[in-house]
Coordinates of C-alpha atoms in Angstrom, one line a residue:
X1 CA 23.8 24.7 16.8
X2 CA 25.7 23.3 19.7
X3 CA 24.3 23.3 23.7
X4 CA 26.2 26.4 24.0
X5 CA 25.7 28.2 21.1
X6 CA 28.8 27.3 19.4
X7 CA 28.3 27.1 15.6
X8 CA 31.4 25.3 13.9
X9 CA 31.5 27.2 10.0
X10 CA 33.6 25.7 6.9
X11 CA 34.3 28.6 4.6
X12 CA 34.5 26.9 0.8
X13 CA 36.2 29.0 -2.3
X14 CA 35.7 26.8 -5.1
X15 CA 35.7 27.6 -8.6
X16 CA 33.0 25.5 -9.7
X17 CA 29.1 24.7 -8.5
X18 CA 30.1 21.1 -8.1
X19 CA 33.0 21.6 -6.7
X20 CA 31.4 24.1 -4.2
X21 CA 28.1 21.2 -3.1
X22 CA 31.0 18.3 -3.1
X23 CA 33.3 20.7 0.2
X24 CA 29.7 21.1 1.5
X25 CA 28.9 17.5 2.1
X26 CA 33.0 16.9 3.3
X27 CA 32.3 19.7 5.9
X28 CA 28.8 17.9 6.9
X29 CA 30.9 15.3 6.9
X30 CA 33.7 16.5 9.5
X31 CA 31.7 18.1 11.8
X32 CA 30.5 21.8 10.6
X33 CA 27.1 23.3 11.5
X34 CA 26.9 25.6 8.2
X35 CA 29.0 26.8 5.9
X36 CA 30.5 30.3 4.5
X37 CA 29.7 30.3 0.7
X38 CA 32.4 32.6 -0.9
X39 CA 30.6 33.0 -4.4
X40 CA 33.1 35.6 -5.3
X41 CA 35.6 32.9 -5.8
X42 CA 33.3 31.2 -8.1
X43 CA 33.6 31.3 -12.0
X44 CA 30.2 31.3 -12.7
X45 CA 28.5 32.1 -16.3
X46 CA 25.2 33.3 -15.3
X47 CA 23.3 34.2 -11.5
X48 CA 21.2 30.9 -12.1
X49 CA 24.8 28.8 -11.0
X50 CA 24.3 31.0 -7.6
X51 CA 20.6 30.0 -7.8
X52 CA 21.2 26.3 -7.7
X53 CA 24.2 26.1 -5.5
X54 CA 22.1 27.8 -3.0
X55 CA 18.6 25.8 -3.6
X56 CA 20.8 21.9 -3.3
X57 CA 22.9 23.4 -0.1
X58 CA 23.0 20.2 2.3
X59 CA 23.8 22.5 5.2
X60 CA 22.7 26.7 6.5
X61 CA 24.7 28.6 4.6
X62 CA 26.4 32.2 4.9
X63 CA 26.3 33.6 1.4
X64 CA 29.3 35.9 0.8
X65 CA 30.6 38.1 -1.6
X66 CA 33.7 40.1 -1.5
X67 CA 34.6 43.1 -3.4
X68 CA 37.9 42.9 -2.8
X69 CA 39.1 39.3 -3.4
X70 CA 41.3 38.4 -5.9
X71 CA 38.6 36.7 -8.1
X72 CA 36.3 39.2 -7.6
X73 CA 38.6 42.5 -8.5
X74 CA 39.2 41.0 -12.2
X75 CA 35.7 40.1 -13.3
X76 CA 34.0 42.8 -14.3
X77 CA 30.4 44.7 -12.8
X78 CA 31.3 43.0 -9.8
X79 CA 29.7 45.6 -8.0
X80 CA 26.8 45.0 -9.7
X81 CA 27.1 41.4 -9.9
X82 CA 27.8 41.3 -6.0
X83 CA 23.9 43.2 -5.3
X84 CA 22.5 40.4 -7.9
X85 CA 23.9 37.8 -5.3
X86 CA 23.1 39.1 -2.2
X87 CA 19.5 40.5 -3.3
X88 CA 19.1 36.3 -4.6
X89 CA 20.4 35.3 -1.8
X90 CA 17.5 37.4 0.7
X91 CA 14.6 36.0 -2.1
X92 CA 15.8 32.5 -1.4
X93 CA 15.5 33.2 2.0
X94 CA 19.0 31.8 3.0
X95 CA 20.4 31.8 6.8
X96 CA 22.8 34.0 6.9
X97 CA 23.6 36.8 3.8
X98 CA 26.9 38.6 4.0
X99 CA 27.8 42.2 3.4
X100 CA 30.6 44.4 3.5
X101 CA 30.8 47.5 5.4
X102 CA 31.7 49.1 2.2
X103 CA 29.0 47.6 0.1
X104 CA 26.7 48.6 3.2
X105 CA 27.8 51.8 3.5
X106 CA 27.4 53.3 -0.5
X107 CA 24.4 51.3 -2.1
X108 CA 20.9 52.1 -1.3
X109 CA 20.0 48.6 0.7
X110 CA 17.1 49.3 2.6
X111 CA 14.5 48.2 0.1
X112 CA 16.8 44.7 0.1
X113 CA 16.7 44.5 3.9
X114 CA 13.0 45.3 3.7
X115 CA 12.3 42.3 1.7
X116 CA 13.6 39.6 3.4
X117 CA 11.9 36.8 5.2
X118 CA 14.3 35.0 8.1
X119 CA 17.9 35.5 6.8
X120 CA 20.0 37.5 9.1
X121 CA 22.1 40.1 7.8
X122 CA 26.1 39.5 8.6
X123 CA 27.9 43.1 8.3
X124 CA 31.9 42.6 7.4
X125 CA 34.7 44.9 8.0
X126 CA 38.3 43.5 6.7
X127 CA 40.9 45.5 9.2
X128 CA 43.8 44.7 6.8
X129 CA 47.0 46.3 8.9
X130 CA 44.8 48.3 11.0
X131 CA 44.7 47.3 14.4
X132 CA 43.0 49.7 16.9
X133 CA 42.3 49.3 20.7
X134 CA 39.6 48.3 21.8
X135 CA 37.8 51.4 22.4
X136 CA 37.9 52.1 18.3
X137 CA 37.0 48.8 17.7
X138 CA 34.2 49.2 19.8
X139 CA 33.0 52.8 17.7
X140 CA 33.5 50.6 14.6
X141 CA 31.3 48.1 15.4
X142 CA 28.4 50.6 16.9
X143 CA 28.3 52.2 13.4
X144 CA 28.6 49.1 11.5
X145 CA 25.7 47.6 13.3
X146 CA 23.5 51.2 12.9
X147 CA 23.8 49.9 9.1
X148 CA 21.1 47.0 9.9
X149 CA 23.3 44.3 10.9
X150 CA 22.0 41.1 13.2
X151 CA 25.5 40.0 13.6
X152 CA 29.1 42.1 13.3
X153 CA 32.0 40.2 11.7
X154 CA 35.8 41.2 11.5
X155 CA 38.5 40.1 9.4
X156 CA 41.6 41.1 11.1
X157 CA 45.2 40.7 9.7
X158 CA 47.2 39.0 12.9
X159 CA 50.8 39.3 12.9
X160 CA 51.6 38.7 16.2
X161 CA 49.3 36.6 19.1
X162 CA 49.7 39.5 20.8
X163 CA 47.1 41.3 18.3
X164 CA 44.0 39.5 19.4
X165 CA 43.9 39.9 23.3
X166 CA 41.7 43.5 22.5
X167 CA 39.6 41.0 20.3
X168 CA 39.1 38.7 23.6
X169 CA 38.3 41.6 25.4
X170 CA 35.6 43.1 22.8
X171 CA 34.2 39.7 22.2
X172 CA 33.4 39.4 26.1
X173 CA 32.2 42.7 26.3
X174 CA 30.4 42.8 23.4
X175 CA 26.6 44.0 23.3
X176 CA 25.7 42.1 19.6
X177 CA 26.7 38.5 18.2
X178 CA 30.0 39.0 16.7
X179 CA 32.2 37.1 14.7
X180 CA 35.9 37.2 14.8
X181 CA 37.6 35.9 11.9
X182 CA 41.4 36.2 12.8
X183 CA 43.9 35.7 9.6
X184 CA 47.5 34.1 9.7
X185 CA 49.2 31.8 11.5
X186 CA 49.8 33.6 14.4
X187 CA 45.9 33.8 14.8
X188 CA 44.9 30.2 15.3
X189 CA 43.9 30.5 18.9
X190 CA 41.8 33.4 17.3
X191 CA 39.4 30.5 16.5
X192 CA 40.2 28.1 19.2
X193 CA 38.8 30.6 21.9
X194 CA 36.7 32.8 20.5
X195 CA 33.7 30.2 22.0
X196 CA 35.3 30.8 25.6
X197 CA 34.9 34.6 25.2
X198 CA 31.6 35.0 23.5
X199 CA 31.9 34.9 19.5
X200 CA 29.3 33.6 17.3
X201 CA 31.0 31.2 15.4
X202 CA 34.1 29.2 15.0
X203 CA 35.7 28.9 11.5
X204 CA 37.4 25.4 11.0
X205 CA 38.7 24.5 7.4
X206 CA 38.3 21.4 5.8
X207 CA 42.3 20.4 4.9
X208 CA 44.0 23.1 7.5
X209 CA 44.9 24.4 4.6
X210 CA 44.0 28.2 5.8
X211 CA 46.7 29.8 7.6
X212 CA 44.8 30.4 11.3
X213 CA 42.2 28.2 10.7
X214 CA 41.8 25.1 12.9
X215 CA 40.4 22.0 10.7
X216 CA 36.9 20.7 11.3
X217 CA 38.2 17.0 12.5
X218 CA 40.5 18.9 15.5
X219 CA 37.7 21.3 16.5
X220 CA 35.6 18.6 17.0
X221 CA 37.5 15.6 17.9
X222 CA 40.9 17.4 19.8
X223 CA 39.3 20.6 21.0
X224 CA 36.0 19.1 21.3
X225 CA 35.2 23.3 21.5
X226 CA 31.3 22.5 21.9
X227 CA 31.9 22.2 25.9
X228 CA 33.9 25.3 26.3
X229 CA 32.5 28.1 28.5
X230 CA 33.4 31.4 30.0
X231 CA 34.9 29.3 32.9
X232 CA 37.1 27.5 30.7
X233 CA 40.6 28.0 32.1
X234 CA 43.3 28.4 29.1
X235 CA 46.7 26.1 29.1
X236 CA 49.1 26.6 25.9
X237 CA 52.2 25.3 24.5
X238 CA 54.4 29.2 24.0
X239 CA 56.9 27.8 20.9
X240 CA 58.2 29.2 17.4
X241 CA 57.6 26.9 15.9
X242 CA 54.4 25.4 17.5
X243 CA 53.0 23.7 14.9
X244 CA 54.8 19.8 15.7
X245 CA 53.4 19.8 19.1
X246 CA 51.3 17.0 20.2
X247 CA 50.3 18.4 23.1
X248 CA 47.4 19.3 22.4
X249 CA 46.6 15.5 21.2
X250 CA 47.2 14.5 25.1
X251 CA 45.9 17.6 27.5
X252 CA 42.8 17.9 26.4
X253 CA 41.2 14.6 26.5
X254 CA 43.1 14.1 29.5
X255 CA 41.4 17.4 31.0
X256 CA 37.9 16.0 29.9
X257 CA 39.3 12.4 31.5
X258 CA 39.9 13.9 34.6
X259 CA 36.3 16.5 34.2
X260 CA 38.5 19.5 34.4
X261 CA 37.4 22.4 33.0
X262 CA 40.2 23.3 30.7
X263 CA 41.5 23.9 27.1
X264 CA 45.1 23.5 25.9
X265 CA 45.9 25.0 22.6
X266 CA 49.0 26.0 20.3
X267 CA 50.9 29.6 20.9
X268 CA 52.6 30.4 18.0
X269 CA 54.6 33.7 20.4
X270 CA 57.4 36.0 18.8
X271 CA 58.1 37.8 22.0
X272 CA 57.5 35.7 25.1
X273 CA 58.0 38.8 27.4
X274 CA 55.0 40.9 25.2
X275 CA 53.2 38.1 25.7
X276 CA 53.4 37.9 29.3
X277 CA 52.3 41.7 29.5
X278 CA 49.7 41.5 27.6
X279 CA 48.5 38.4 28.8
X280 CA 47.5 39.2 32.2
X281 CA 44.0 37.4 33.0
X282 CA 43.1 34.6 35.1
X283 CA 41.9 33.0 32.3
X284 CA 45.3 32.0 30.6
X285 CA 46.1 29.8 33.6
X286 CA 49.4 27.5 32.9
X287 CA 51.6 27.7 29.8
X288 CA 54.2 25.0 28.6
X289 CA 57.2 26.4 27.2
X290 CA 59.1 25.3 24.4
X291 CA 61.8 26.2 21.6
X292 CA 63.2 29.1 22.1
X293 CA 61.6 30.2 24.6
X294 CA 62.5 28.4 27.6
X295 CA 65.5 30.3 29.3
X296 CA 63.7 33.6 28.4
X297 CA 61.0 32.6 30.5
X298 CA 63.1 32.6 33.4
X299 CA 62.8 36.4 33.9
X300 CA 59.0 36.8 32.8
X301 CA 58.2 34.6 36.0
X302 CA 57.6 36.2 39.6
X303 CA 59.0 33.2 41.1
X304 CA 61.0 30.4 39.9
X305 CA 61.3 26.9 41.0
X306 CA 65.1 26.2 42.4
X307 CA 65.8 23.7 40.6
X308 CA 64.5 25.3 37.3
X309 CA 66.4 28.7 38.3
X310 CA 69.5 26.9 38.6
X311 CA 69.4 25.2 35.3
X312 CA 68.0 28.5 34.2
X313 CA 65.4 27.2 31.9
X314 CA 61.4 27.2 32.6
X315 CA 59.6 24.8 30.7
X316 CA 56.1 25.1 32.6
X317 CA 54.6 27.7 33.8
X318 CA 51.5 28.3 35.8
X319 CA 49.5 31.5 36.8
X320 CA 48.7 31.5 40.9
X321 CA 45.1 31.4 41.7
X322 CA 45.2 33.5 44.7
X323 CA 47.5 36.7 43.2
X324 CA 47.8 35.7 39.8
X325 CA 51.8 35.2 39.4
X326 CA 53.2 33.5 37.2
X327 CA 55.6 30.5 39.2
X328 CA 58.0 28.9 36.9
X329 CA 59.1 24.9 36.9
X330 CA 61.2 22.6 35.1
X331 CA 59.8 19.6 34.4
X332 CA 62.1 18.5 31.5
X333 CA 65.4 17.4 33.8
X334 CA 63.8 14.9 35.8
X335 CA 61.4 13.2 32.8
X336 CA 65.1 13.3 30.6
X337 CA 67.6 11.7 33.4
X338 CA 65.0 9.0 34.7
X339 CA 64.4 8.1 31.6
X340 CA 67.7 7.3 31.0
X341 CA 68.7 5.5 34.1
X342 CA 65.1 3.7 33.6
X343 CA 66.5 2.3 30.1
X344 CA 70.4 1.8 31.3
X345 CA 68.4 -0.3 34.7
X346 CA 66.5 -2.6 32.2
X347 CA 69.2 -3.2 30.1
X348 CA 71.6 -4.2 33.3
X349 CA 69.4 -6.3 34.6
X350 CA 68.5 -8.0 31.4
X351 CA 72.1 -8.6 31.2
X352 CA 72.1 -9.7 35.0
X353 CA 74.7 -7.6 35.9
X354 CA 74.1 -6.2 39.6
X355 CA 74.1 -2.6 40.6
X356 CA 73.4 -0.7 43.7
X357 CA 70.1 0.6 43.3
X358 CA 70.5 3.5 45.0
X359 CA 73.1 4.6 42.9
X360 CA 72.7 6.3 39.2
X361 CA 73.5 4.3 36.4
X362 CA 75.2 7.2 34.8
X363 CA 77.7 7.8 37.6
X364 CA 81.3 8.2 36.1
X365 CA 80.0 8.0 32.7
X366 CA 80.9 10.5 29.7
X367 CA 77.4 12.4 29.2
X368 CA 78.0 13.8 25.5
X369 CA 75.4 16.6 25.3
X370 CA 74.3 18.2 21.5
X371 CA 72.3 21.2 21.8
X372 CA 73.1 24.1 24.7
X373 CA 69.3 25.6 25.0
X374 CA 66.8 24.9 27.3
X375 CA 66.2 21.1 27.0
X376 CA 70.0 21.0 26.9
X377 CA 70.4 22.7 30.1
X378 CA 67.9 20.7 31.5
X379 CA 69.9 17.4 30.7
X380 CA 73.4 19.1 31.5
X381 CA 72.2 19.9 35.1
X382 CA 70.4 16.4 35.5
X383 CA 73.3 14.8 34.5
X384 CA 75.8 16.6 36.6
X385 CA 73.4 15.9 39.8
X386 CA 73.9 12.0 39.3
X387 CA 77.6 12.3 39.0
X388 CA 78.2 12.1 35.4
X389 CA 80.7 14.0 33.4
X390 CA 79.3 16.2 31.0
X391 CA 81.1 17.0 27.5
X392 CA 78.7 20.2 25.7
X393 CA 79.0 20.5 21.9
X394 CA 76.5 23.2 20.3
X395 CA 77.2 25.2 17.3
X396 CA 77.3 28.4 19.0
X397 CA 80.7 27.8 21.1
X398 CA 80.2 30.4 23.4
X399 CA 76.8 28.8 24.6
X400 CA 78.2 25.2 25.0
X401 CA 81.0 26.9 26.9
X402 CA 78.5 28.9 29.5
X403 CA 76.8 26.0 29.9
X404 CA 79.8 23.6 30.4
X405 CA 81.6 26.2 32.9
X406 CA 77.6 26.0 34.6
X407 CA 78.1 21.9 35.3
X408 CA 81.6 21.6 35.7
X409 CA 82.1 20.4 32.0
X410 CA 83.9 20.5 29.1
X411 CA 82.7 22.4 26.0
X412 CA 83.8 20.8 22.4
X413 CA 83.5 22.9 19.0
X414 CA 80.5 21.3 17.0
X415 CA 82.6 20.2 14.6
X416 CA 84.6 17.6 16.5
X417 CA 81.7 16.1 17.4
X418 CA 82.5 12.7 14.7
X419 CA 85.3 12.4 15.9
X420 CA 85.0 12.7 19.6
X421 CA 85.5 8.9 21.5
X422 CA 87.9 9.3 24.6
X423 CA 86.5 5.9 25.9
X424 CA 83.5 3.3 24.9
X425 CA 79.9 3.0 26.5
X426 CA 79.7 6.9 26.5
X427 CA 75.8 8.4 26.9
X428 CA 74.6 10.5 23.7
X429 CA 71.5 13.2 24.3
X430 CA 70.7 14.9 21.6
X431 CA 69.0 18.1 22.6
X432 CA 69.0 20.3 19.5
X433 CA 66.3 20.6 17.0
X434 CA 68.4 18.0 14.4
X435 CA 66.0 15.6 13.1
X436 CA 63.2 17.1 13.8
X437 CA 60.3 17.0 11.5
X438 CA 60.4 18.4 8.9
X439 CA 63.8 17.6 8.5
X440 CA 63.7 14.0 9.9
X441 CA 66.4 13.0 7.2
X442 CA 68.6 14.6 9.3
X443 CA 70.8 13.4 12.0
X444 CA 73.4 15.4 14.7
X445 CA 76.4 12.7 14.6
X446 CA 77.5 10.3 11.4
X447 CA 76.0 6.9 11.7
X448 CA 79.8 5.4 12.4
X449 CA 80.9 6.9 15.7
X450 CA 77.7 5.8 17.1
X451 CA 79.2 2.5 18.5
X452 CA 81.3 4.3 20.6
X453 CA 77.7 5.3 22.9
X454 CA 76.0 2.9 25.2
X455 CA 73.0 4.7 24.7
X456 CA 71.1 7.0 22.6
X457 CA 68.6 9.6 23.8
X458 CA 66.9 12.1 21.5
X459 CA 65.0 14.8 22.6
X460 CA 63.1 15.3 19.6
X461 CA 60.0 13.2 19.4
X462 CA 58.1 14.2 15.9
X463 CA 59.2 12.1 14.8
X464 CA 58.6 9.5 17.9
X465 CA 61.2 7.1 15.8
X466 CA 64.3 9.8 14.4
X467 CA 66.7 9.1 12.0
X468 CA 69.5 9.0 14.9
X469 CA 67.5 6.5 16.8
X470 CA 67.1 4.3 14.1
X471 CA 71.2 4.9 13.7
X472 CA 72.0 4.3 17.1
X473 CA 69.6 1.0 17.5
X474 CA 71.6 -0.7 14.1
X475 CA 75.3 -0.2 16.1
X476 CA 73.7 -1.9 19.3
X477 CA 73.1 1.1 21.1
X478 CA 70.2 1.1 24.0
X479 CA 67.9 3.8 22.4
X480 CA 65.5 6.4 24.6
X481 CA 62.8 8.1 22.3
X482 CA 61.8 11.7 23.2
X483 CA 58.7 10.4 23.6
X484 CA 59.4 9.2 27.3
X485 CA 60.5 12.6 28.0
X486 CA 57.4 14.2 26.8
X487 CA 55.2 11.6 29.0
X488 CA 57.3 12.0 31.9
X489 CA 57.4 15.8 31.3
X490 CA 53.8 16.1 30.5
X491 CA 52.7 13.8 33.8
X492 CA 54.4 16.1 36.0
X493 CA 52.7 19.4 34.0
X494 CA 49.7 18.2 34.1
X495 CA 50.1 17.5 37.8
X496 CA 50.8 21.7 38.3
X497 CA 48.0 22.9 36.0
X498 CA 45.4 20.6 38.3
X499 CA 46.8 20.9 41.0
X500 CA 47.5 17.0 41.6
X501 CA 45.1 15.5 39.0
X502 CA 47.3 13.0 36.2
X503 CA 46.1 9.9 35.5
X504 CA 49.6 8.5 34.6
X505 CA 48.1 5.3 32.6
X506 CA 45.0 7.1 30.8
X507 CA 48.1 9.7 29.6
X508 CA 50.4 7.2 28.9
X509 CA 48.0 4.5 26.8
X510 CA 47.1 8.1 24.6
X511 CA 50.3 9.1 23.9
X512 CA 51.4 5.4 22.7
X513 CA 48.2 4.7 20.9
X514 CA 47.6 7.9 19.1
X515 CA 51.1 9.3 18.6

């Protein structure tokens, strides 16, 4: 068990006893304290396979057996082979025996509960589509744990992140160790935070191969969840989709660089304005905002940066100690346009050509702009405050021409895009979602108009080294990875959610090294 109480749990379903002891020693392996044995979704012959998986376990064990499960519903007794495990499981005296509610509820298992020595009884409940407040859930667990339970565990169905803030709330307030097990996707931070609020256990799979399940190797080695506390402020990344983001990879050892007290973790969010009214606590103290998210956040802010409410597009977001608003920034136009002039200035001097420092290396030039959204508005506006001209293709017209009429541009219909070269040494951003993984085969513009651009920025960075880079490099383009972005971004992030803490070359060395 961790300092704090944490314990880290692999759940196995394997068909076999070997395969069942060889997860075991791969989740001793990566980091877990014990481990859920699932025997229902073995295809065991006789008890005595139960027997021995349970007398050559390498690590404490959870025994389980579900009535429901897909394995289980076909083979027949299983009712009756289900008490034959669990009554085994109590003789052998193992750590942790789990039993349904239901199971619970209509067999006779007091003489069972009577006999055992030290295991603790686990009582489940599988909330499949059935989310109640938290007052019911409360009720539920009261009469769940009247049953004889030492420790409450819920399965619950998330479809939306919204779905597990009355979870949060019950685990805080909750008078029994109880485990929430949270089911999908959209209930990963289910597991990542269920340690800051109270739960028992963490669940962490051993090939992430369980939708809302963490693995082992990032619980322990990005989350590092065995330091968490109930002071533990909460930092996310709000995106659909979420799952690219590396974010996580730099925050948090960068938080435990620095010895800030604070967690940063993957928002998978539908609704970004739900989200906002339901999460309302202190806790959740600075968001990052991503895809599609980031114009919408403009209006779920109390106040807004004016440089991010003239590009109308809030990529940070932090919760005010004092009152608890929420104050909206823009950190992606600066980290994109200095970038650029960063690159153009090596390149110039490289050359030996003199320039004025003081003036922008993109003044006068054509700024070609692919994607109208919130990364795209960041660029526009960055590149219309250093005197460029900007020239807005995206495939929804209407947006590229808002956003064109916004900086004094031009808008282009997406498909002219090949074929647009009014002059040479032109500026190409791309700020769509072309290219990204895990379509990386992709690129925005045809590999033969690329000579026409001087330079070549692309806002997607996963992968760090895109198909259009790699493109744009070959014709003798300079090339700007959205990987300088996301540094120069992230610096200035992690700058608001410390308020002034960023060691620039601890952040910087990480992303390079690890990325």
């Amino acid at each position: 068990m961790d300092r704090n109480g944490v314990l880290v749990c692999a759940p196995l379903e394997c068909e076999t006893l070997e395969g069942m002891l060889s997860s075991m020693d791969k989740a001793k392996a990566h980091g877990a304290d014990l481990v859920e044995l699932r025997v229902d979704a073995m295809s065991f012959g006789r008890v005595s396979e139960v027997e021995e998986l349970i007398r050559r376990r390498t690590l404490p064990a959870i025994v389980s057996f579900r009535l429901n499960s897909a394995r289980a519903s076909r083979r027949q007794n299983d009712k009756t082979t289900c008490l034959q495990v669990l009554r085994l499981a109590l003789e052998l005296d193992v750590e942790f025996v789990e039993m349904e509610h239901e199971v619970v509820s209509h067999f006779n298992i007091n003489e069972l509960m009577e006999k055992r020595s030290s295991s603790k009884i686990i009582v489940s409940r599988h909330l499949n589509g059935d989310k109640p407040c938290k007052e019911k859930l409360g009720n539920l667990i009261a009469l769940m744990q009247s049953s004889g339970g030492d420790v409450i565990k819920l399965l619950v169905e998330v479809d939306y992140i919204t779905d597990l803030a009355p979870i949060f709330q019950l685990l805080t307030s909750c008078q029994v160790p109880l485990i929430a097990t949270t089911v999908g996707d959209r209930g990963l931070i289910g597991q990542l935070l269920g340690p800051k609020f109270g739960g028992f256990l963490a669940y962490g799979s051993l090939e992430g191969a369980i939708p809302g399940l963490p693995t082992l190797t990032s619980l322990r080695q990005v989350y590092k969840i065995e330091h968490m506390n109930a002071d533990t402020k909460v930092f996310g990344l709000i995106s659909n989709p979420v799952g690219h983001s590396k974010g996580p990879l730099l925050h948090n050892p960068t938080f435990r660089y620095v010895g800030f007290n604070g967690i940063y973790v993957p928002m998978l969010v539908d609704n970004i304005k739900e989200f906002f009214k339901v999460y309302t606590s202190q806790d959740f103290a600075g968001f990052s905002v991503g895809i599609p998210h980031k114009e919408a956040a403009v209006a779920c802010c109390d106040e807004v940066h004016p440089l991010a409410k003239s590009i109308g597009a809030v990529n940070t977001i932090v919760r005010r100690p004092t009152d608890g608003k929420l104050i909206g920034y823009n950190t992606d136009c600066e980290a994109s346009i200095t970038a650029i002039e960063d690159a153009l200035r090596e390149r110039h001097a490289a050359n030996g050509e003199a320039r004025a420092m003081d003036a922008s290396p993109i003044a006068g030039k054509a700024f070609v702009l692919v994607g109208a959204g919130g990364a795209g508005r960041a660029l526009a506006f960055g590149a219309k405050s250093r005197g460029a001209r900007v020239f807005v293709f995206n495939r929804n017209f209407e947006r590229a021409k808002a956003l064109a009429d916004a900086v004094s541009g031009e808008a282009i219909r997406y498909e002219h895009l090949d074929t647009f070269r009014p002059e040479e040494g032109m500026i190409l951003a791309n700020a769509s979602a072309v290219g990204m993984e895990p379509h990386a085969d992709k690129s925005p513009v045809s590999k033969g108009v690329l000579g026409a651009y001087e330079l070549v920025f692309d806002a997607v960075y996963t992968p760090r080294n895109t198909r259009l880079l790699q493109e744009a490099a070959q014709a003798g383009a300079i090339v700007v990875s959205g990987m300088e972005m996301f540094i120069r971004q992230a610096l200035h992030q992690f700058k608001l959610f410390t308020s002034g803490l960023a060691p620039e070359e601890f952040m910087r060395k990480l992303v390079l090294e690890q990325f």
